[in-house]
Every structure is written in structure tokens, then in C-alpha cells.
Coordinates of N, CA and C in Angstrom, one line a residue:
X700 N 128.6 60.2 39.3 CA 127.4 60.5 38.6 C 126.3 59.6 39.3
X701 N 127.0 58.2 39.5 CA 125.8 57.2 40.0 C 125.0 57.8 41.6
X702 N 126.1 58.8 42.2 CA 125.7 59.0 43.5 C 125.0 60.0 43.3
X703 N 125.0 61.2 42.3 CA 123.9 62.2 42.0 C 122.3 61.6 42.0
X704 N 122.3 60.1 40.9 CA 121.9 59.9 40.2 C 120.5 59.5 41.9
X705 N 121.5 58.8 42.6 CA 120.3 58.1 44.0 C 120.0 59.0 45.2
X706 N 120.8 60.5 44.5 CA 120.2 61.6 45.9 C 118.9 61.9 45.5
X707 N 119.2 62.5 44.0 CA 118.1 62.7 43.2 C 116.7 62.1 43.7
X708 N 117.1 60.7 43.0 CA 116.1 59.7 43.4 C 115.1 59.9 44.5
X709 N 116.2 59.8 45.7 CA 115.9 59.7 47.3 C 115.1 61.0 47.4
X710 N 115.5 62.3 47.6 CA 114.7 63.5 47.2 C 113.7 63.4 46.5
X711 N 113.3 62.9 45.7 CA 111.9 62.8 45.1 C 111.0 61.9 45.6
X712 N 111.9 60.6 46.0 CA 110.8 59.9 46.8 C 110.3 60.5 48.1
X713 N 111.1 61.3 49.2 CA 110.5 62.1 50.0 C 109.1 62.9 49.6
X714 N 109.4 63.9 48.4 CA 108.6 64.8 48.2 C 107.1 64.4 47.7
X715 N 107.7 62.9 47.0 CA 106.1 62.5 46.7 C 105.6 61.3 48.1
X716 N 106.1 60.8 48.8 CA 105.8 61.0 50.2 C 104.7 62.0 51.2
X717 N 105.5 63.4 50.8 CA 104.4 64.1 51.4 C 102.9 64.5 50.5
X718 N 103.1 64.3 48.9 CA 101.3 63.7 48.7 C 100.8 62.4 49.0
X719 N 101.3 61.4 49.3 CA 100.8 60.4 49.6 C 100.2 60.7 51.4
X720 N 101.2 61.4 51.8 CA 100.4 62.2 53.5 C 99.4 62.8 53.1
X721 N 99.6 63.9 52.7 CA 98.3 64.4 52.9 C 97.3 63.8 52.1
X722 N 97.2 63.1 51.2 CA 96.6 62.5 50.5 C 95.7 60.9 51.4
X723 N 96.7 60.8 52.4 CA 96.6 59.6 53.7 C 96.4 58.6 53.2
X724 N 97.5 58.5 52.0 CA 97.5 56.7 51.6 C 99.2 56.0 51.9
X725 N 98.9 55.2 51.6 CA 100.3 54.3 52.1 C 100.9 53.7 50.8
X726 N 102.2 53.5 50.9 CA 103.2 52.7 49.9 C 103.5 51.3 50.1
X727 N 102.5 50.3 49.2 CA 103.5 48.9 49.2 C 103.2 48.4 50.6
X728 N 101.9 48.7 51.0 CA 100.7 47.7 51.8 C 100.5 46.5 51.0
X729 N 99.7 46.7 49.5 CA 99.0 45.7 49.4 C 98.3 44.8 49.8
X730 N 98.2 43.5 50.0 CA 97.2 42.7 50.7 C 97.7 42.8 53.0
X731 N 98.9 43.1 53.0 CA 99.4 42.7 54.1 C 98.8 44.1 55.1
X732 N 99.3 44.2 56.4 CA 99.1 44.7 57.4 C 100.2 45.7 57.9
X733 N 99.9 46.9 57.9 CA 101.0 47.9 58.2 C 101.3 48.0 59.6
X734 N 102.3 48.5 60.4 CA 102.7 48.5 61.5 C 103.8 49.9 61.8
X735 N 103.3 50.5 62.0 CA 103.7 52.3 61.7 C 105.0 52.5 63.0
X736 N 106.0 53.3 62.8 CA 107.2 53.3 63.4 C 107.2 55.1 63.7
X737 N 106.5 55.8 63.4 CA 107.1 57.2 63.3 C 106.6 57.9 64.4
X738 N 105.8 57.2 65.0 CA 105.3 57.8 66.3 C 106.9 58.7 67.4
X739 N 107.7 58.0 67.1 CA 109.0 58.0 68.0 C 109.7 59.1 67.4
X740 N 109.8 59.3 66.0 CA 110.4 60.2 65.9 C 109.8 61.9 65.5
X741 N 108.4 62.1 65.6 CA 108.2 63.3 65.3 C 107.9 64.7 66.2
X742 N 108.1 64.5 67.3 CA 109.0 65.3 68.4 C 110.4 65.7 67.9
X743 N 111.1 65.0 67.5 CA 112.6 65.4 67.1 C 112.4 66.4 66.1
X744 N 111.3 65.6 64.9 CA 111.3 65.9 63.3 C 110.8 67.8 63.3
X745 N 109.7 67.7 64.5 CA 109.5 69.2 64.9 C 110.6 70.2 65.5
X746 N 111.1 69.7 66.5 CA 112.0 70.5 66.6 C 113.2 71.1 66.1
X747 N 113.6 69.8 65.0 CA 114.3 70.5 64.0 C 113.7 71.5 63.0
X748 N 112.4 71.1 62.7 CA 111.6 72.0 61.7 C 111.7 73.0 62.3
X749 N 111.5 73.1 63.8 CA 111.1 74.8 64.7 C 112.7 75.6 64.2
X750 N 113.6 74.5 65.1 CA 115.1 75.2 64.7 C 114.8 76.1 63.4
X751 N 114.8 75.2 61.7 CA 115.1 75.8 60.6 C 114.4 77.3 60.4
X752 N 113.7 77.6 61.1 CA 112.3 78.0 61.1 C 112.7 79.3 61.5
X753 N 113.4 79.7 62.8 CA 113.9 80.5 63.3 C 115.2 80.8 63.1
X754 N 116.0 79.9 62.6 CA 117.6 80.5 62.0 C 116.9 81.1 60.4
X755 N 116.1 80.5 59.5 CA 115.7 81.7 59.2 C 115.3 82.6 59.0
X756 N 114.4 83.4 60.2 CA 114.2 84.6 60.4 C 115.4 85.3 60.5
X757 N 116.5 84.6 61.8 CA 117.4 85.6 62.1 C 118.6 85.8 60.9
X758 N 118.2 84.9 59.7 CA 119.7 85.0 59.0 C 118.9 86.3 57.6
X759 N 117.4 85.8 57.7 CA 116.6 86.9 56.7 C 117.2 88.9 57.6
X760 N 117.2 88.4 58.8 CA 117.2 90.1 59.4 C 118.7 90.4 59.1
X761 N 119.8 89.2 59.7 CA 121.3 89.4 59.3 C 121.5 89.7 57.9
X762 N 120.7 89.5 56.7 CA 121.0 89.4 55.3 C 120.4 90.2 54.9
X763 N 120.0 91.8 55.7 CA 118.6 92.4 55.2 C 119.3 93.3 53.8
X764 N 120.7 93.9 54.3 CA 121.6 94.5 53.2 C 121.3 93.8 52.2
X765 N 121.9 92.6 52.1 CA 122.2 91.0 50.9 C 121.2 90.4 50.1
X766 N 120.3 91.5 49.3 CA 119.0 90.8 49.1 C 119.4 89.5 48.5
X767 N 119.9 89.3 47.7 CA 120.5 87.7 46.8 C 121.1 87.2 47.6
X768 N 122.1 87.8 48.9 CA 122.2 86.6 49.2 C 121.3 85.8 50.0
X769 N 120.2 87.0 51.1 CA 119.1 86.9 51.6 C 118.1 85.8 50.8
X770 N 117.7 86.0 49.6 CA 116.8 84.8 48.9 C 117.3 83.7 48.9
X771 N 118.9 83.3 48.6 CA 119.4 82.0 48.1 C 119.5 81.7 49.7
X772 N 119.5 82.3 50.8 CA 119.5 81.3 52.0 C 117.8 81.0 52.4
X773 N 116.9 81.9 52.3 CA 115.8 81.7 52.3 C 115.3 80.7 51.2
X774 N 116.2 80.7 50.2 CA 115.3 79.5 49.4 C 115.9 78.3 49.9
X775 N 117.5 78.1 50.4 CA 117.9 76.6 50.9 C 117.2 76.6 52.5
X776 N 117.0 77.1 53.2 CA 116.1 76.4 54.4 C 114.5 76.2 54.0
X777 N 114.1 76.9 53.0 CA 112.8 76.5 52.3 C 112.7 75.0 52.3
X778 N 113.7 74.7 51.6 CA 113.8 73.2 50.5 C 114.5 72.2 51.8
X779 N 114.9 72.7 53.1 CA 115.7 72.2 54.2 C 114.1 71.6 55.0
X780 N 113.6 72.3 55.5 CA 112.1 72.1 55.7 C 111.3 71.5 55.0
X781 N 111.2 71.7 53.7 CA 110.3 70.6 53.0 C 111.1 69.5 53.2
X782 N 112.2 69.1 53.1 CA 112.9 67.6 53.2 C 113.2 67.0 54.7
X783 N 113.0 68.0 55.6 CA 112.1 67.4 57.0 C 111.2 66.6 56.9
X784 N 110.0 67.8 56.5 CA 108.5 67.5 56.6 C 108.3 65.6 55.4
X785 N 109.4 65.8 54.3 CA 109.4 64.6 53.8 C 109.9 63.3 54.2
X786 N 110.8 63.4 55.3 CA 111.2 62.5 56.0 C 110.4 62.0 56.6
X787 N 109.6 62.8 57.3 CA 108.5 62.1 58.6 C 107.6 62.0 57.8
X788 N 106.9 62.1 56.6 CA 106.0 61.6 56.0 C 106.2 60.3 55.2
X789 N 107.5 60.2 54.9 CA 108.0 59.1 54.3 C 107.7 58.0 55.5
X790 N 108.3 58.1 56.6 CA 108.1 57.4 57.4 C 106.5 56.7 57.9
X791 N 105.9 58.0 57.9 CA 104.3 57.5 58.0 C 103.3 56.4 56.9
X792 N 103.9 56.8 55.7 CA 103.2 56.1 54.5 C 103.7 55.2 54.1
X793 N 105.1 54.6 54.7 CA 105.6 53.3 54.5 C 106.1 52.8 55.5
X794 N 105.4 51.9 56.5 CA 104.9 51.5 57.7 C 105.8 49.9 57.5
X795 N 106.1 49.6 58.5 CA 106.7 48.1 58.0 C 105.4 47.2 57.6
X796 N 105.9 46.2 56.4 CA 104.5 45.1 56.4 C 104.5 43.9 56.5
X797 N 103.6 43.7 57.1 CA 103.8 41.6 57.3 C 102.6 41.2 56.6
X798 N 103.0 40.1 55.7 CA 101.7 39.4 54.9 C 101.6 38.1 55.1
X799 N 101.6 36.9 54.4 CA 101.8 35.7 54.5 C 103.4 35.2 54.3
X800 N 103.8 35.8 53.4 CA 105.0 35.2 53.3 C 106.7 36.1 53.8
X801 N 105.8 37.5 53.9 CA 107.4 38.6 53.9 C 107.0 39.3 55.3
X802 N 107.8 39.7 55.8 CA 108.2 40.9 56.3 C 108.7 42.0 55.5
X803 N 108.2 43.1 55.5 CA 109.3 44.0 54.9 C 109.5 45.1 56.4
X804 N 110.7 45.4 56.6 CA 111.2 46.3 57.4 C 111.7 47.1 56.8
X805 N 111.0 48.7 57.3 CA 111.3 49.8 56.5 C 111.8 51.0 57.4
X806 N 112.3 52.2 57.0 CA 113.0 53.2 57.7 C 112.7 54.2 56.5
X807 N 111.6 55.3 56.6 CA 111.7 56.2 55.3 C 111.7 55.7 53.9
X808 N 112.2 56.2 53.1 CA 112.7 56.1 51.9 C 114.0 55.2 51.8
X809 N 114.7 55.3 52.7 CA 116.3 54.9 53.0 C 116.2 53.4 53.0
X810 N 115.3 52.5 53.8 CA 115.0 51.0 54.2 C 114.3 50.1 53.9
X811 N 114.0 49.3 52.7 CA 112.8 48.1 52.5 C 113.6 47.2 52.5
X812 N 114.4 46.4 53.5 CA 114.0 45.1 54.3 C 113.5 44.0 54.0
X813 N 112.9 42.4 52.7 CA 112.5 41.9 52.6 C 112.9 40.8 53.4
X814 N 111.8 40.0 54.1 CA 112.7 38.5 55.1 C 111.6 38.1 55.0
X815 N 111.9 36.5 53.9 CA 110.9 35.6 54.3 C 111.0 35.2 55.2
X816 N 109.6 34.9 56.2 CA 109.3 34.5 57.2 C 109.7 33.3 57.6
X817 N 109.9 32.5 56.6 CA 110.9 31.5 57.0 C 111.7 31.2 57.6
X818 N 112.5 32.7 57.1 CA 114.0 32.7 57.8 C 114.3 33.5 58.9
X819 N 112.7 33.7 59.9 CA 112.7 34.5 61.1 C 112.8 33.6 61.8
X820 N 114.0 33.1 62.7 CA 114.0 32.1 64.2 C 113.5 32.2 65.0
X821 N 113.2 34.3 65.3 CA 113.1 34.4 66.5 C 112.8 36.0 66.4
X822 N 111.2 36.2 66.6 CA 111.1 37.8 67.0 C 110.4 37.6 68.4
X823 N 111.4 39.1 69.2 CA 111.0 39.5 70.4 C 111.0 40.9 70.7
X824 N 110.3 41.3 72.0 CA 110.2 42.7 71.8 C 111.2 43.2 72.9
X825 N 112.3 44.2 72.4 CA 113.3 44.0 73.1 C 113.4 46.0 72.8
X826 N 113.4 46.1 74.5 CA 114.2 48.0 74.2 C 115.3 48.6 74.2
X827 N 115.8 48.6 73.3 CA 117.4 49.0 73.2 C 117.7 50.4 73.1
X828 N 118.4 51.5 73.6 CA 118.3 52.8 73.3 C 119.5 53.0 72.9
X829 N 120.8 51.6 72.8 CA 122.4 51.7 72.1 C 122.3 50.6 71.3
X830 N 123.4 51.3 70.3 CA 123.7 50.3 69.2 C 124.7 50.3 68.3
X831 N 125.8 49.7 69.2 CA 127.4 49.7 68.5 C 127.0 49.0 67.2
X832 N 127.8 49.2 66.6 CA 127.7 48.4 64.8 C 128.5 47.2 64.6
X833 N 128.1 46.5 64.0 CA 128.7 44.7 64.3 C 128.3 44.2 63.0
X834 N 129.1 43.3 62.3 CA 128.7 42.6 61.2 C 127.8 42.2 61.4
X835 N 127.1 42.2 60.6 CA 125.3 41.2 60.0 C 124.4 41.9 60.9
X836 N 124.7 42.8 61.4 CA 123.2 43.2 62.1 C 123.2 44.8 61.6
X837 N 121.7 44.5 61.7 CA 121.6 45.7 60.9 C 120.1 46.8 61.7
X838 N 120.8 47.9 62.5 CA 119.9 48.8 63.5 C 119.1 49.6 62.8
X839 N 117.7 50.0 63.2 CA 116.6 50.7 62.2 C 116.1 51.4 63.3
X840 N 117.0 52.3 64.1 CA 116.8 53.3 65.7 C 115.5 54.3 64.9
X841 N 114.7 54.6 65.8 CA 113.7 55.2 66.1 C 113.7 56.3 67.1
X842 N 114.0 57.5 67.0 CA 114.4 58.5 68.2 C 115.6 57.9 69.4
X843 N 116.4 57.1 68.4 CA 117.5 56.5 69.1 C 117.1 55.1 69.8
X844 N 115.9 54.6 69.7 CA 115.5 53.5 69.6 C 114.7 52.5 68.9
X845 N 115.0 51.1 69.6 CA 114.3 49.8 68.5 C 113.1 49.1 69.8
X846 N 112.5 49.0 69.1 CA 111.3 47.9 70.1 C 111.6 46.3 69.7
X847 N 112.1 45.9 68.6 CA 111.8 44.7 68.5 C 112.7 43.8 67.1
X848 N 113.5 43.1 68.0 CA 114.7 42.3 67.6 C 114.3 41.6 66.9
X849 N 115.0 41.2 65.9 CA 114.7 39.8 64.8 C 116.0 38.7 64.5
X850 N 115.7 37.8 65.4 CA 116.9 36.7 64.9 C 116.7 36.1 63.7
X851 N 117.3 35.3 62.6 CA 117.1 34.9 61.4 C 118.1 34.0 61.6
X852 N 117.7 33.1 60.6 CA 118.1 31.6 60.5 C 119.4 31.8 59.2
X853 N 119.0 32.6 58.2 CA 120.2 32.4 57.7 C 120.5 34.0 56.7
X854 N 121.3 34.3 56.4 CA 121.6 35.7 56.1 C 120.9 36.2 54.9
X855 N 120.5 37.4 54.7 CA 119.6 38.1 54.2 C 120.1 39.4 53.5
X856 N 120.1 39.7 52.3 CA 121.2 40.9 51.3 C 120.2 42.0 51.6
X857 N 121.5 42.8 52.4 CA 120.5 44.4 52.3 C 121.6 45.1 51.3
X858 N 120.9 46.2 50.9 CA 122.0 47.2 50.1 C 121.5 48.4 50.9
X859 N 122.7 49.3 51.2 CA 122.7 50.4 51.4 C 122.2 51.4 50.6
X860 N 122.5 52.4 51.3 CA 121.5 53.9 50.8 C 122.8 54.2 49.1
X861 N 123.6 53.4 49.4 CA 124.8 54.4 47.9 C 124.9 52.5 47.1
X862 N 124.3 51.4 48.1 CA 124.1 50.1 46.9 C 125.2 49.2 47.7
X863 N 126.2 49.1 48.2 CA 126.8 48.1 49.1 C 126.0 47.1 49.3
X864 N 126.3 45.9 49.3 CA 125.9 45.0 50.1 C 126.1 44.5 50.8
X865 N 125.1 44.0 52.2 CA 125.7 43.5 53.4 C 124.6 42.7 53.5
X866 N 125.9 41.3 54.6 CA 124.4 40.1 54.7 C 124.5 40.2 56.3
X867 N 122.7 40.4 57.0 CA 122.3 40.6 57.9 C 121.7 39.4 58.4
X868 N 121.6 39.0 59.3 CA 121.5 37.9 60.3 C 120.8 38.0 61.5
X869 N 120.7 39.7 62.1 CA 119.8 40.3 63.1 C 119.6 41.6 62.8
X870 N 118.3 42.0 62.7 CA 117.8 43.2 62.7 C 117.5 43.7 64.0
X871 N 117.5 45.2 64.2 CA 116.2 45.5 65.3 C 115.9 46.9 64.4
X872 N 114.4 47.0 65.1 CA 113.7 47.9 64.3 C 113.1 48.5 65.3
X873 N 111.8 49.6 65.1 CA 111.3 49.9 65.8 C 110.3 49.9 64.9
X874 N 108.8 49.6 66.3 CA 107.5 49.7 66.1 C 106.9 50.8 67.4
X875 N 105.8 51.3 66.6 CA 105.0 51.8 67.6 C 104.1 51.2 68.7
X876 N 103.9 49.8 68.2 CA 103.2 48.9 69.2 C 103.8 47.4 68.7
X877 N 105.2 47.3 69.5 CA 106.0 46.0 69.1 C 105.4 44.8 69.8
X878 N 104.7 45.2 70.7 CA 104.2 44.1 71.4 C 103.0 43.1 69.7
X879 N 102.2 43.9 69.1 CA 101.4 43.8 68.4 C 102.0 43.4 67.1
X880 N 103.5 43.7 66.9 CA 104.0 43.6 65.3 C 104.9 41.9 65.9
X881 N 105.1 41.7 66.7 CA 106.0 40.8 67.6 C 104.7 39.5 67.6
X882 N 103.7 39.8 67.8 CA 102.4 38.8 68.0 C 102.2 38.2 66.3
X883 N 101.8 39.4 65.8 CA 101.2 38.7 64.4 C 102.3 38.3 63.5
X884 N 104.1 38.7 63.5 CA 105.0 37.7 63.1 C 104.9 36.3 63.9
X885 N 104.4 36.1 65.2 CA 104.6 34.9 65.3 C 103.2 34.1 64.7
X886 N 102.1 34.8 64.6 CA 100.8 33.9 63.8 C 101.0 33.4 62.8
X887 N 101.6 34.3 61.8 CA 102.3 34.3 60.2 C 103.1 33.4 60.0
X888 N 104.4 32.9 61.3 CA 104.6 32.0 61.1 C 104.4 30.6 61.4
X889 N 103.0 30.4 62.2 CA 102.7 29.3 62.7 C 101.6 29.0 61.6
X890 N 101.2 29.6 60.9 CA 100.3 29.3 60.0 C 101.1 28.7 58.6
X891 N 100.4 27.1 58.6 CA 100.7 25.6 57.7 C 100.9 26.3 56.1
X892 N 101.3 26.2 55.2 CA 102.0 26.7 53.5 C 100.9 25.9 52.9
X893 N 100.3 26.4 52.5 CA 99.1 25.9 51.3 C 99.5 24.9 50.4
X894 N 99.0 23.3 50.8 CA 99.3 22.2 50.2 C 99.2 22.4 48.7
X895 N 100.4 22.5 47.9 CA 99.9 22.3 46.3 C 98.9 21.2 45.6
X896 N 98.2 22.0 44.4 CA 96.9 20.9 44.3 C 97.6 20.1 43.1
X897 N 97.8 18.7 43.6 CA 98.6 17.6 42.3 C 98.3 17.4 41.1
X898 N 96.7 17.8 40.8 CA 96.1 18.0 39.6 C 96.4 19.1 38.7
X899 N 96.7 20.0 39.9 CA 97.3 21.4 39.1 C 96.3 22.5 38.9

């Protein structure tokens, strides 16, 4: 039931995703600075869409006898396509964000990431197009690639998409301009923690 319960979920947060696209606002900015990742994958995101697009035409002409069955496959590539179009929208409106104190590293709906900046040792911009799976690190591939590695000082609780927990210790992620997301994590962290005032 619990896994019904976060498909659900996940599905809806896509679909309200694509009003926040067209609508061209973003999720969970706030005061900080967005750093957009989807550039990489919407070549892919299209050609799957083209794919669905044309299997069904040819399964509406194969189904032309089958009117019911004809609608019930016409309505699941319907809903197959809109949960494309929601993926790559999800991706655009929740952009990774850096503020004064967090990183958040995001992937869709599927990934929010929180790392205080504290416990970043070491970001560089690094192009990886493989990525065997290894305890504590945790890969956020972008059209099968990452721009920009994150060492961490000490382990960090992600939960997976069904709630697992795993402690991460290196990320890589992708950015659209890692050189630029790689720069202002290192300002963020060179900048001194606001001396508390003793008076209060």
C-alpha cells in the first residue's frame, strides 16, 4: 500500500510540474540561486515523446477492428506522454539550489539532496559519462552524464525513491554550466558565519 501510496505521490508531483512550466515558475528557490541541469536531457526526453507518438498511430491503425481495445491503448500512451513531458518539466522547475547555508541537489521529482555546505571538502568540475555503483556515492547522470563531483567531509542521509536509507559521502551531479555551479559553491563557502550578537 505504502508503495502505491509514493507512485501516486510522484505522479502528481510531475503533473503539477508541468503548471509550474508553463506557468515558468520554479520549486523551492527561495532566497538562493538556481542552477538548471535539463539542458542534457531533452533530446532524449523528445525522442522518446516522438517514439510514443508514433507507436500510437500504428497500434490505433492495428486496433482499428478493437475499438475498446483501441481507446484503452490510446488512453495509456496518452498518460505515457504526459508523464514524459512531466519529467522534463519537473526537471526544469527544480533546478539544483545554493544559498548561504545548503546545497540542495536535485534530479526531477525523484532527488532533493540537502548538504550543508559545511560538509562540502571539495567541489570540482569533473566529466564522467560511467558510473559503476559503490557505497556512499550517490550518481545524478544527466543524458548519462555528471559535470560536477562533490567530496564531503562527512556522510549525509539520502532516502530513496521507495524510502531506504543511504549515507553518501560523494555525489556527482550534473549542471548545465558546472564551471559556474562549481564557482559560487566555492564563494558560499569562503564566506565568514555571521558572528552572533551577545546582547541578543
Amino acid at each position: 500500500m505504502r508503495t502505491v501510496l509514493v507512485l501516486v505521490r510522484h505522479e502528481l508531483r510531475l503533473l503539477a510540474s508541468i503548471g509550474l512550466w508553463v506557468a515558468r515558475r520554479t520549486n523551492g528557490l527561495g532566497t538562493g540561486t538556481g542552477f538548471g541541469y535539463a539542458r542534457g536531457q531533452g533530446s532524449v526526453l523528445l525522442g522518446f515523446g516522438f517514439v510514443i507518438v508514433i507507436e500510437s498511430i500504428m497500434m490505433s491503425v492495428l486496433l482499428r477492428n478493437h475499438p475498446a481495445v483501441q481507446r484503452a491503448w490510446f488512453t495509456v500512451d496518452v498518460y505515457t506522454l504526459v508523464l514524459v513531458v512531466g519529467m522534463h518539466a519537473a526537471s526544469v522547475v527544480r533546478p539544483h539550489v545554493l544559498d548561504d547555508r545548503v546545497l540542495r541537489v536535485r534530479r526531477a521529482v525523484h532527488v532533493d539532496l540537502r548538504i550543508p555546505l559545511e560538509k562540502i571538502a571539495r567541489a570540482r568540475r569533473e566529466l564522467r559519462t560511467t558510473h559503476e555503483r559503490a557505497e556512499g556515492e550517490l550518481n545524478l547522470a544527466i543524458g548519462s552524464q555528471t559535470t560536477v563531483t562533490l567530496e564531503l567531509t562527512e556522510p549525509v542521509a539520502h532516502f530513496t525513491f521507495l524510502g531506504r536509507r543511504q549515507d553518501i559521502r560523494l555525489v556527482r551531479c550534473h549542471a548545465d554550466d558546472a564551471d559556474s555551479l562549481v564557482k559560487a559553491i566555492a564563494r558560499a563557502r569562503s564566506v565568514p558565519s555571521p558572528i552572533p550578537d551577545p546582547t541578543g
